[in-house]
Amino acid sequence: MSLLDFIKKSPKAELHLHIEGTLEPEQMFALAKRNNIHIPFKNINEAKKAYNFSNLESFLKIYYEGAKVLVKEQDFFDLTWAYALKCKEDNIVHAEIFFDPQTHTDRGISFDVVINGIYKALQKAQKEFGLSFKIIMCFLRHLDEKEGFKVLDEALAHKDKIYGVGLDSSETDNPPNKYEKLFKKAIKYGFITVAHAGEEGPPEYIWEALNLLNVKRIDHGVQCLKDEKLVEKLSENQIPLTVCPLSNIKLRVFNKLEDHSLKKMLDKKLMVMVNSDDPAYFGGYLNQNLIETQAALNLSKNEVKTLLINSFKSSFLSEEKKKEWINQI
Ligand code: ADE
Ligand code: ZN
């Protein structure tokens, strides 16, 4: 089997995916029309042209603007269903999905509308083609910790649907230590924790996520290579880093894919895998990320296999399910 076929046909897990980041321009325009919402682009081409980012902050501005077209439960269902179909296409058999309730509740959309739309679409995908999933609720780190406590309390009514909590949005100047109390409370409620750290921010933020937020995984984490002691700790404990190569290029964390540190991370025996982050904005879903990264870094078939195996090892699936999938790669 060619390496390309191996990538396309192997089962895989996606662990770093913002559901709001799967809003394709075509769907954005359709929902804007359906809900009579103004969007700052004349047409689909103009929107695509605006997806030319200089850093994380410049992307987030457009991403939050786009999310305004999501109003009704049906909108969240349609958005999530479209991603579920991409999973089927890419042979993603397990997806751990982020959603940002504050992006919606701050506009007057109820928490229930958001979570129910997402959950019902994933349940349908599970029933129709066996996609397994976990939902992770992210706190927006540019907002106060106080705001986070409010959504955490709302999440309690949906504890059966939400597996864990995470931390996303503007990393610079919003260190994990700002959310220590909030994460302690989330853990007390029984949520597992993850956090974006070391995307643009310094290695110190990764240390804080581990030591203060007790995270099971670091989202991105590519800045860890600047700190040898941290690399040692991450490698020894096999703490997963959910790397997103095309995202890192679009947000200028690296100049080009050939400069990406993923291969160095594999060489250092770090627990890394590939994810798509916000595929509608960054130029491709999971298979596209794998295909382009393999080519740019000249990854061997064994290295690609390690990435796919790591996607299951790093997931929140049961040990039994992990083994079943890994045996099929
Ligand atoms: N929200 C959506 N995508 C994100 C990213 N790559 N980093 C931080 N917050 C995000
Ligand atoms: Zn992300």
PDB file of N, CA, C and O in Angstrom, residues 111 139 145-155 182:
ATOM      1  N   PHE A 111     -26.970  27.981  26.858  1.00  0.00           N
ATOM      2  CA  PHE A 111     -26.021  26.867  26.945  1.00  0.00           C
ATOM      3  C   PHE A 111     -26.659  25.592  26.386  1.00  0.00           C
ATOM      4  O   PHE A 111     -26.030  24.835  25.646  1.00  0.00           O
ATOM      5  N   PHE A 139     -12.896  26.962  28.320  1.00  0.00           N
ATOM      6  CA  PHE A 139     -13.051  28.317  28.861  1.00  0.00           C
ATOM      7  C   PHE A 139     -12.237  29.262  27.989  1.00  0.00           C
ATOM      8  O   PHE A 139     -11.129  28.906  27.567  1.00  0.00           O
ATOM      9  N   GLU A 145     -11.634  34.699  35.205  1.00  0.00           N
ATOM     10  CA  GLU A 145     -11.918  33.395  35.820  1.00  0.00           C
ATOM     11  C   GLU A 145     -13.369  33.362  36.334  1.00  0.00           C
ATOM     12  O   GLU A 145     -14.050  32.336  36.250  1.00  0.00           O
ATOM     13  N   LYS A 146     -13.806  34.513  36.843  1.00  0.00           N
ATOM     14  CA  LYS A 146     -15.177  34.622  37.389  1.00  0.00           C
ATOM     15  C   LYS A 146     -16.231  34.177  36.366  1.00  0.00           C
ATOM     16  O   LYS A 146     -17.205  33.497  36.693  1.00  0.00           O
ATOM     17  N   GLU A 147     -16.032  34.582  35.100  1.00  0.00           N
ATOM     18  CA  GLU A 147     -16.965  34.187  34.024  1.00  0.00           C
ATOM     19  C   GLU A 147     -16.948  32.667  33.828  1.00  0.00           C
ATOM     20  O   GLU A 147     -17.967  32.053  33.537  1.00  0.00           O
ATOM     21  N   GLY A 148     -15.751  32.082  33.992  1.00  0.00           N
ATOM     22  CA  GLY A 148     -15.610  30.637  33.837  1.00  0.00           C
ATOM     23  C   GLY A 148     -16.435  29.865  34.852  1.00  0.00           C
ATOM     24  O   GLY A 148     -17.027  28.833  34.520  1.00  0.00           O
ATOM     25  N   PHE A 149     -16.486  30.370  36.097  1.00  0.00           N
ATOM     26  CA  PHE A 149     -17.283  29.684  37.132  1.00  0.00           C
ATOM     27  C   PHE A 149     -18.758  29.595  36.728  1.00  0.00           C
ATOM     28  O   PHE A 149     -19.423  28.605  37.009  1.00  0.00           O
ATOM     29  N   LYS A 150     -19.252  30.649  36.051  1.00  0.00           N
ATOM     30  CA  LYS A 150     -20.676  30.650  35.638  1.00  0.00           C
ATOM     31  C   LYS A 150     -20.939  29.524  34.647  1.00  0.00           C
ATOM     32  O   LYS A 150     -21.923  28.795  34.781  1.00  0.00           O
ATOM     33  N   VAL A 151     -20.092  29.375  33.614  1.00  0.00           N
ATOM     34  CA  VAL A 151     -20.359  28.302  32.627  1.00  0.00           C
ATOM     35  C   VAL A 151     -20.089  26.927  33.213  1.00  0.00           C
ATOM     36  O   VAL A 151     -20.742  25.949  32.834  1.00  0.00           O
ATOM     37  N   LEU A 152     -19.139  26.843  34.141  1.00  0.00           N
ATOM     38  CA  LEU A 152     -18.881  25.546  34.783  1.00  0.00           C
ATOM     39  C   LEU A 152     -20.144  25.076  35.503  1.00  0.00           C
ATOM     40  O   LEU A 152     -20.519  23.902  35.429  1.00  0.00           O
ATOM     41  N   ASP A 153     -20.808  25.995  36.170  1.00  0.00           N
ATOM     42  CA  ASP A 153     -22.047  25.616  36.861  1.00  0.00           C
ATOM     43  C   ASP A 153     -23.136  25.207  35.867  1.00  0.00           C
ATOM     44  O   ASP A 153     -23.880  24.260  36.125  1.00  0.00           O
ATOM     45  N   GLU A 154     -23.199  25.903  34.729  1.00  0.00           N
ATOM     46  CA  GLU A 154     -24.180  25.517  33.695  1.00  0.00           C
ATOM     47  C   GLU A 154     -23.859  24.142  33.120  1.00  0.00           C
ATOM     48  O   GLU A 154     -24.761  23.378  32.763  1.00  0.00           O
ATOM     49  N   ALA A 155     -22.586  23.829  33.042  1.00  0.00           N
ATOM     50  CA  ALA A 155     -22.161  22.543  32.450  1.00  0.00           C
ATOM     51  C   ALA A 155     -22.594  21.364  33.321  1.00  0.00           C
ATOM     52  O   ALA A 155     -22.770  20.253  32.821  1.00  0.00           O
ATOM     53  N   LEU A 182     -10.536  27.709  39.150  1.00  0.00           N
ATOM     54  CA  LEU A 182     -11.596  27.208  38.267  1.00  0.00           C
ATOM     55  C   LEU A 182     -11.342  25.742  37.905  1.00  0.00           C
ATOM     56  O   LEU A 182     -12.256  24.902  37.946  1.00  0.00           O
TER      57      LEU A 182
END
